[in-house]
Amino acid sequence: MTELTPDNRLTVVPANEASWDDLRTIFGTRGEPGACQCQYFKLSNEQWRATPVAERAEDLRKQTGCDHPQSEATTGLVGYLDREPVGWCAVEPRTAYPRLANARVPWSGRDEDKSDDSVWAVTCFVVRKGFRRRGVSYELACASVGYARDRGARALEAYPIVTEPGKEYIWGELYVGAHSVFAEAGFTEVSRPTARRAVMRIDF
């Protein structure tokens, strides 16, 4: 397998510049990414239970605007390695994720305006099986910084898991990213709402 090196790094593009087929390849049809379709933070609990997977996928297609490079809006980034689609990162204004408004992690111990759409958030990563543990999430996290800044964000937040050395984690835990990934990408921890979750941030 090809390792990411300074001479062989991910090519990252806004999702609307990627094809829908490529994004479907990244998410797959099995496991939690295929079931979620990056809709968890977009829906209330009631909406989540009532929305079939096929409808979630269609919502993702519309949100990303895949296959429409002329579109001025999208909801994330797609990473390619040697033209192979390998990873996804969701990054948008924080207000685009209704579930965050009622979540403990983003707000505990902080006095923040929940309606401030100049603060953006990275909420989700998906890395294809066979390309994990090779720095894909790190490259996507780095790319999210410039992407949000160039689109007018005054700050970018993330809500990662604080991992323990030697402990195995599944995608269902690490879809929000690992603390170490964001630290290496230049984010600073601003709060630790729980022992396992942090709020990390870059102010532009």
PDB file of C-alpha atoms in Angstrom:
ATOM      1  CA  MET A   1       0.000   0.000   0.000  1.00  0.00           C
ATOM      2  CA  THR A   2       1.174   3.533  -0.758  1.00  0.00           C
ATOM      3  CA  GLU A   3       2.115   5.562   2.295  1.00  0.00           C
ATOM      4  CA  LEU A   4       1.562   9.307   2.463  1.00  0.00           C
ATOM      5  CA  THR A   5       4.876  11.138   2.227  1.00  0.00           C
ATOM      6  CA  PRO A   6       5.876  14.749   1.439  1.00  0.00           C
ATOM      7  CA  ASP A   7       6.141  13.691  -2.218  1.00  0.00           C
ATOM      8  CA  ASN A   8       2.942  11.666  -2.211  1.00  0.00           C
ATOM      9  CA  ARG A   9       0.264  13.613  -0.377  1.00  0.00           C
ATOM     10  CA  LEU A  10      -3.453  13.681  -0.637  1.00  0.00           C
ATOM     11  CA  THR A  11      -5.100  15.802  -3.296  1.00  0.00           C
ATOM     12  CA  VAL A  12      -8.052  17.483  -1.574  1.00  0.00           C
ATOM     13  CA  VAL A  13     -10.944  19.144  -3.406  1.00  0.00           C
ATOM     14  CA  PRO A  14     -14.287  20.638  -2.359  1.00  0.00           C
ATOM     15  CA  ALA A  15     -16.919  17.919  -2.634  1.00  0.00           C
ATOM     16  CA  ASN A  16     -18.771  19.641  -5.471  1.00  0.00           C
ATOM     17  CA  GLU A  17     -15.629  19.176  -7.578  1.00  0.00           C
ATOM     18  CA  ALA A  18     -15.703  15.432  -6.885  1.00  0.00           C
ATOM     19  CA  SER A  19     -18.046  12.949  -8.497  1.00  0.00           C
ATOM     20  CA  TRP A  20     -20.964  11.397  -6.662  1.00  0.00           C
ATOM     21  CA  ASP A  21     -19.617   7.975  -7.606  1.00  0.00           C
ATOM     22  CA  ASP A  22     -16.327   8.820  -5.849  1.00  0.00           C
ATOM     23  CA  LEU A  23     -18.117   9.924  -2.699  1.00  0.00           C
ATOM     24  CA  ARG A  24     -20.251   6.769  -2.745  1.00  0.00           C
ATOM     25  CA  THR A  25     -17.039   4.744  -3.008  1.00  0.00           C
ATOM     26  CA  ILE A  26     -15.697   6.426   0.126  1.00  0.00           C
ATOM     27  CA  PHE A  27     -18.871   5.932   2.173  1.00  0.00           C
ATOM     28  CA  GLY A  28     -19.644   2.440   0.907  1.00  0.00           C
ATOM     29  CA  THR A  29     -22.886   0.629   1.564  1.00  0.00           C
ATOM     30  CA  ARG A  30     -22.009  -1.217   4.765  1.00  0.00           C
ATOM     31  CA  GLY A  31     -21.153  -0.192   8.285  1.00  0.00           C
ATOM     32  CA  GLU A  32     -21.787   3.116   9.984  1.00  0.00           C
ATOM     33  CA  PRO A  33     -20.587   5.481   7.226  1.00  0.00           C
ATOM     34  CA  GLY A  34     -22.947   3.829   4.745  1.00  0.00           C
ATOM     35  CA  ALA A  35     -25.821   4.039   7.197  1.00  0.00           C
ATOM     36  CA  CYS A  36     -25.145   7.574   8.404  1.00  0.00           C
ATOM     37  CA  GLN A  37     -24.335   9.299   5.104  1.00  0.00           C
ATOM     38  CA  CYS A  38     -23.024  12.194   7.220  1.00  0.00           C
ATOM     39  CA  GLN A  39     -26.530  13.182   8.317  1.00  0.00           C
ATOM     40  CA  TYR A  40     -26.315  12.612  12.076  1.00  0.00           C
ATOM     41  CA  PHE A  41     -25.535  16.231  12.952  1.00  0.00           C
ATOM     42  CA  LYS A  42     -28.049  17.469  10.386  1.00  0.00           C
ATOM     43  CA  LEU A  43     -31.072  15.743  11.904  1.00  0.00           C
ATOM     44  CA  SER A  44     -32.900  15.616  15.223  1.00  0.00           C
ATOM     45  CA  ASN A  45     -33.347  12.226  16.903  1.00  0.00           C
ATOM     46  CA  GLU A  46     -36.917  12.038  15.586  1.00  0.00           C
ATOM     47  CA  GLN A  47     -35.839  12.955  12.052  1.00  0.00           C
ATOM     48  CA  TRP A  48     -32.944  10.498  12.196  1.00  0.00           C
ATOM     49  CA  ARG A  49     -35.237   7.597  13.077  1.00  0.00           C
ATOM     50  CA  ALA A  50     -37.718   8.574  10.381  1.00  0.00           C
ATOM     51  CA  THR A  51     -35.220   9.026   7.531  1.00  0.00           C
ATOM     52  CA  PRO A  52     -34.316   5.884   5.521  1.00  0.00           C
ATOM     53  CA  VAL A  53     -30.703   5.370   4.467  1.00  0.00           C
ATOM     54  CA  ALA A  54     -31.545   5.954   0.815  1.00  0.00           C
ATOM     55  CA  GLU A  55     -33.027   9.339   1.696  1.00  0.00           C
ATOM     56  CA  ARG A  56     -29.995  10.218   3.811  1.00  0.00           C
ATOM     57  CA  ALA A  57     -27.772   9.422   0.833  1.00  0.00           C
ATOM     58  CA  GLU A  58     -29.877  11.591  -1.451  1.00  0.00           C
ATOM     59  CA  ASP A  59     -29.660  14.423   1.069  1.00  0.00           C
ATOM     60  CA  LEU A  60     -25.877  14.078   1.107  1.00  0.00           C
ATOM     61  CA  ARG A  61     -25.780  14.191  -2.691  1.00  0.00           C
ATOM     62  CA  LYS A  62     -27.795  17.412  -2.729  1.00  0.00           C
ATOM     63  CA  GLN A  63     -25.814  19.004   0.115  1.00  0.00           C
ATOM     64  CA  THR A  64     -22.430  18.316  -1.441  1.00  0.00           C
ATOM     65  CA  GLY A  65     -23.381  19.263  -4.984  1.00  0.00           C
ATOM     66  CA  CYS A  66     -21.103  16.527  -6.299  1.00  0.00           C
ATOM     67  CA  ASP A  67     -20.545  16.658 -10.075  1.00  0.00           C
ATOM     68  CA  HIS A  68     -21.245  20.414 -10.069  1.00  0.00           C
ATOM     69  CA  PRO A  69     -17.864  22.179  -9.900  1.00  0.00           C
ATOM     70  CA  GLN A  70     -19.505  25.486 -10.766  1.00  0.00           C
ATOM     71  CA  SER A  71     -21.554  25.400  -7.555  1.00  0.00           C
ATOM     72  CA  GLU A  72     -20.651  28.022  -4.956  1.00  0.00           C
ATOM     73  CA  ALA A  73     -21.657  25.818  -2.030  1.00  0.00           C
ATOM     74  CA  THR A  74     -20.818  22.378  -0.723  1.00  0.00           C
ATOM     75  CA  THR A  75     -20.552  20.660   2.645  1.00  0.00           C
ATOM     76  CA  GLY A  76     -17.130  19.062   2.793  1.00  0.00           C
ATOM     77  CA  LEU A  77     -13.877  17.935   1.241  1.00  0.00           C
ATOM     78  CA  VAL A  78     -12.877  14.807  -0.675  1.00  0.00           C
ATOM     79  CA  GLY A  79      -9.356  13.395  -0.628  1.00  0.00           C
ATOM     80  CA  TYR A  80      -7.679  11.466  -3.440  1.00  0.00           C
ATOM     81  CA  LEU A  81      -4.537   9.380  -3.386  1.00  0.00           C
ATOM     82  CA  ASP A  82      -3.193   8.571  -6.853  1.00  0.00           C
ATOM     83  CA  ARG A  83      -6.629   9.545  -8.244  1.00  0.00           C
ATOM     84  CA  GLU A  84      -8.287   7.027  -5.940  1.00  0.00           C
ATOM     85  CA  PRO A  85     -11.031   8.527  -3.704  1.00  0.00           C
ATOM     86  CA  VAL A  86     -10.007   7.708  -0.133  1.00  0.00           C
ATOM     87  CA  GLY A  87     -11.467  10.162   2.362  1.00  0.00           C
ATOM     88  CA  TRP A  88     -14.189  12.645   3.286  1.00  0.00           C
ATOM     89  CA  CYS A  89     -14.270  15.507   5.776  1.00  0.00           C
ATOM     90  CA  ALA A  90     -17.446  17.416   6.668  1.00  0.00           C
ATOM     91  CA  VAL A  91     -16.774  21.133   7.219  1.00  0.00           C
ATOM     92  CA  GLU A  92     -19.372  23.907   7.226  1.00  0.00           C
ATOM     93  CA  PRO A  93     -20.580  26.825   9.324  1.00  0.00           C
ATOM     94  CA  ARG A  94     -21.368  25.510  12.785  1.00  0.00           C
ATOM     95  CA  THR A  95     -24.998  26.591  12.356  1.00  0.00           C
ATOM     96  CA  ALA A  96     -25.383  24.036   9.533  1.00  0.00           C
ATOM     97  CA  TYR A  97     -25.460  21.276  12.152  1.00  0.00           C
ATOM     98  CA  PRO A  98     -28.697  21.596  14.154  1.00  0.00           C
ATOM     99  CA  ARG A  99     -27.812  18.724  16.484  1.00  0.00           C
ATOM    100  CA  LEU A 100     -24.775  20.657  17.742  1.00  0.00           C
ATOM    101  CA  ALA A 101     -27.070  23.325  19.195  1.00  0.00           C
ATOM    102  CA  ASN A 102     -28.282  20.906  21.871  1.00  0.00           C
ATOM    103  CA  ALA A 103     -25.108  18.869  22.345  1.00  0.00           C
ATOM    104  CA  ARG A 104     -23.091  19.111  25.531  1.00  0.00           C
ATOM    105  CA  VAL A 105     -19.629  18.920  24.015  1.00  0.00           C
ATOM    106  CA  PRO A 106     -19.537  22.137  21.955  1.00  0.00           C
ATOM    107  CA  TRP A 107     -20.886  24.389  24.703  1.00  0.00           C
ATOM    108  CA  SER A 108     -20.034  23.018  28.147  1.00  0.00           C
ATOM    109  CA  GLY A 109     -18.043  25.601  30.083  1.00  0.00           C
ATOM    110  CA  ARG A 110     -18.058  28.129  27.233  1.00  0.00           C
ATOM    111  CA  ASP A 111     -20.056  31.271  26.586  1.00  0.00           C
ATOM    112  CA  GLU A 112     -20.560  31.052  22.812  1.00  0.00           C
ATOM    113  CA  ASP A 113     -23.207  32.447  20.490  1.00  0.00           C
ATOM    114  CA  LYS A 114     -24.811  29.369  18.959  1.00  0.00           C
ATOM    115  CA  SER A 115     -26.187  31.403  16.066  1.00  0.00           C
ATOM    116  CA  ASP A 116     -22.785  32.774  14.971  1.00  0.00           C
ATOM    117  CA  ASP A 117     -22.362  31.383  11.460  1.00  0.00           C
ATOM    118  CA  SER A 118     -18.861  32.848  11.129  1.00  0.00           C
ATOM    119  CA  VAL A 119     -17.624  29.961  13.291  1.00  0.00           C
ATOM    120  CA  TRP A 120     -17.221  26.806  11.223  1.00  0.00           C
ATOM    121  CA  ALA A 121     -16.981  23.204  12.403  1.00  0.00           C
ATOM    122  CA  VAL A 122     -15.366  19.947  11.303  1.00  0.00           C
ATOM    123  CA  THR A 123     -17.814  17.249  12.383  1.00  0.00           C
ATOM    124  CA  CYS A 124     -16.974  14.045  10.550  1.00  0.00           C
ATOM    125  CA  PHE A 125     -14.311  12.014   8.754  1.00  0.00           C
ATOM    126  CA  VAL A 126     -14.745   8.927   6.620  1.00  0.00           C
ATOM    127  CA  VAL A 127     -11.649   7.065   5.409  1.00  0.00           C
ATOM    128  CA  ARG A 128     -11.997   4.046   3.163  1.00  0.00           C
ATOM    129  CA  LYS A 129     -10.986   0.669   4.465  1.00  0.00           C
ATOM    130  CA  GLY A 130      -7.480  -0.069   3.206  1.00  0.00           C
ATOM    131  CA  PHE A 131      -6.407   3.574   3.533  1.00  0.00           C
ATOM    132  CA  ARG A 132      -6.777   4.057   7.291  1.00  0.00           C
ATOM    133  CA  ARG A 133      -3.919   4.801   9.697  1.00  0.00           C
ATOM    134  CA  ARG A 134      -1.975   6.446   6.910  1.00  0.00           C
ATOM    135  CA  GLY A 135      -2.489  10.124   7.615  1.00  0.00           C
ATOM    136  CA  VAL A 136      -5.604  10.706   5.516  1.00  0.00           C
ATOM    137  CA  SER A 137      -7.572  12.333   8.363  1.00  0.00           C
ATOM    138  CA  TYR A 138      -4.619  14.595   9.148  1.00  0.00           C
ATOM    139  CA  GLU A 139      -4.375  15.789   5.547  1.00  0.00           C
ATOM    140  CA  LEU A 140      -8.117  16.453   5.450  1.00  0.00           C
ATOM    141  CA  ALA A 141      -8.001  18.325   8.774  1.00  0.00           C
ATOM    142  CA  CYS A 142      -5.176  20.507   7.451  1.00  0.00           C
ATOM    143  CA  ALA A 143      -7.109  21.206   4.259  1.00  0.00           C
ATOM    144  CA  SER A 144     -10.224  22.143   6.224  1.00  0.00           C
ATOM    145  CA  VAL A 145      -8.367  25.069   7.803  1.00  0.00           C
ATOM    146  CA  GLY A 146      -7.606  26.868   4.543  1.00  0.00           C
ATOM    147  CA  TYR A 147     -10.966  25.910   3.102  1.00  0.00           C
ATOM    148  CA  ALA A 148     -12.922  27.494   5.976  1.00  0.00           C
ATOM    149  CA  ARG A 149     -10.675  30.553   6.193  1.00  0.00           C
ATOM    150  CA  ASP A 150     -10.900  31.242   2.459  1.00  0.00           C
ATOM    151  CA  ARG A 151     -14.698  31.171   2.691  1.00  0.00           C
ATOM    152  CA  GLY A 152     -14.894  33.802   5.383  1.00  0.00           C
ATOM    153  CA  ALA A 153     -14.824  31.801   8.609  1.00  0.00           C
ATOM    154  CA  ARG A 154     -13.401  33.697  11.575  1.00  0.00           C
ATOM    155  CA  ALA A 155     -12.775  30.457  13.450  1.00  0.00           C
ATOM    156  CA  LEU A 156     -12.876  26.692  12.905  1.00  0.00           C
ATOM    157  CA  GLU A 157     -13.783  24.183  15.604  1.00  0.00           C
ATOM    158  CA  ALA A 158     -13.629  20.421  16.046  1.00  0.00           C
ATOM    159  CA  TYR A 159     -14.890  18.071  18.757  1.00  0.00           C
ATOM    160  CA  PRO A 160     -12.528  15.082  18.695  1.00  0.00           C
ATOM    161  CA  ILE A 161     -12.019  11.993  20.793  1.00  0.00           C
ATOM    162  CA  VAL A 162      -9.083  12.035  23.195  1.00  0.00           C
ATOM    163  CA  THR A 163      -7.449   8.723  22.402  1.00  0.00           C
ATOM    164  CA  GLU A 164      -5.394   6.559  24.748  1.00  0.00           C
ATOM    165  CA  PRO A 165      -2.102   5.014  23.564  1.00  0.00           C
ATOM    166  CA  GLY A 166      -2.457   1.348  22.678  1.00  0.00           C
ATOM    167  CA  LYS A 167      -6.256   1.343  22.740  1.00  0.00           C
ATOM    168  CA  GLU A 168      -8.163   0.275  19.629  1.00  0.00           C
ATOM    169  CA  TYR A 169     -10.972   2.511  18.367  1.00  0.00           C
ATOM    170  CA  ILE A 170     -13.712   1.868  15.828  1.00  0.00           C
ATOM    171  CA  TRP A 171     -15.109   4.324  13.273  1.00  0.00           C
ATOM    172  CA  GLY A 172     -18.194   4.780  15.421  1.00  0.00           C
ATOM    173  CA  GLU A 173     -15.942   6.465  17.976  1.00  0.00           C
ATOM    174  CA  LEU A 174     -13.397   8.188  15.750  1.00  0.00           C
ATOM    175  CA  TYR A 175     -15.651   9.623  13.068  1.00  0.00           C
ATOM    176  CA  VAL A 176     -15.279  12.994  14.839  1.00  0.00           C
ATOM    177  CA  GLY A 177     -11.503  12.710  14.537  1.00  0.00           C
ATOM    178  CA  ALA A 178      -8.737  12.202  17.069  1.00  0.00           C
ATOM    179  CA  HIS A 179      -7.357  14.917  19.350  1.00  0.00           C
ATOM    180  CA  SER A 180      -3.835  14.258  18.071  1.00  0.00           C
ATOM    181  CA  VAL A 181      -4.886  14.787  14.439  1.00  0.00           C
ATOM    182  CA  PHE A 182      -6.250  18.263  15.140  1.00  0.00           C
ATOM    183  CA  ALA A 183      -3.328  19.186  17.385  1.00  0.00           C
ATOM    184  CA  GLU A 184      -0.917  18.334  14.576  1.00  0.00           C
ATOM    185  CA  ALA A 185      -3.051  20.356  12.160  1.00  0.00           C
ATOM    186  CA  GLY A 186      -2.655  23.463  14.343  1.00  0.00           C
ATOM    187  CA  PHE A 187      -5.826  23.414  16.432  1.00  0.00           C
ATOM    188  CA  THR A 188      -5.660  24.389  20.112  1.00  0.00           C
ATOM    189  CA  GLU A 189      -7.725  22.753  22.841  1.00  0.00           C
ATOM    190  CA  VAL A 190     -10.099  25.274  24.407  1.00  0.00           C
ATOM    191  CA  SER A 191     -12.122  23.004  26.683  1.00  0.00           C
ATOM    192  CA  ARG A 192     -12.459  19.389  27.835  1.00  0.00           C
ATOM    193  CA  PRO A 193     -16.207  18.831  28.425  1.00  0.00           C
ATOM    194  CA  THR A 194     -15.670  15.135  29.203  1.00  0.00           C
ATOM    195  CA  ALA A 195     -12.681  12.902  29.818  1.00  0.00           C
ATOM    196  CA  ARG A 196     -12.919  11.572  26.253  1.00  0.00           C
ATOM    197  CA  ARG A 197     -14.014  14.641  24.256  1.00  0.00           C
ATOM    198  CA  ALA A 198     -12.341  17.985  23.645  1.00  0.00           C
ATOM    199  CA  VAL A 199     -13.221  21.194  21.876  1.00  0.00           C
ATOM    200  CA  MET A 200     -10.382  22.335  19.636  1.00  0.00           C
ATOM    201  CA  ARG A 201     -10.243  25.536  17.650  1.00  0.00           C
ATOM    202  CA  ILE A 202      -8.320  27.800  15.288  1.00  0.00           C
ATOM    203  CA  ASP A 203      -9.118  31.520  15.262  1.00  0.00           C
ATOM    204  CA  PHE A 204      -8.277  33.323  12.044  1.00  0.00           C
TER     205      PHE A 204
END
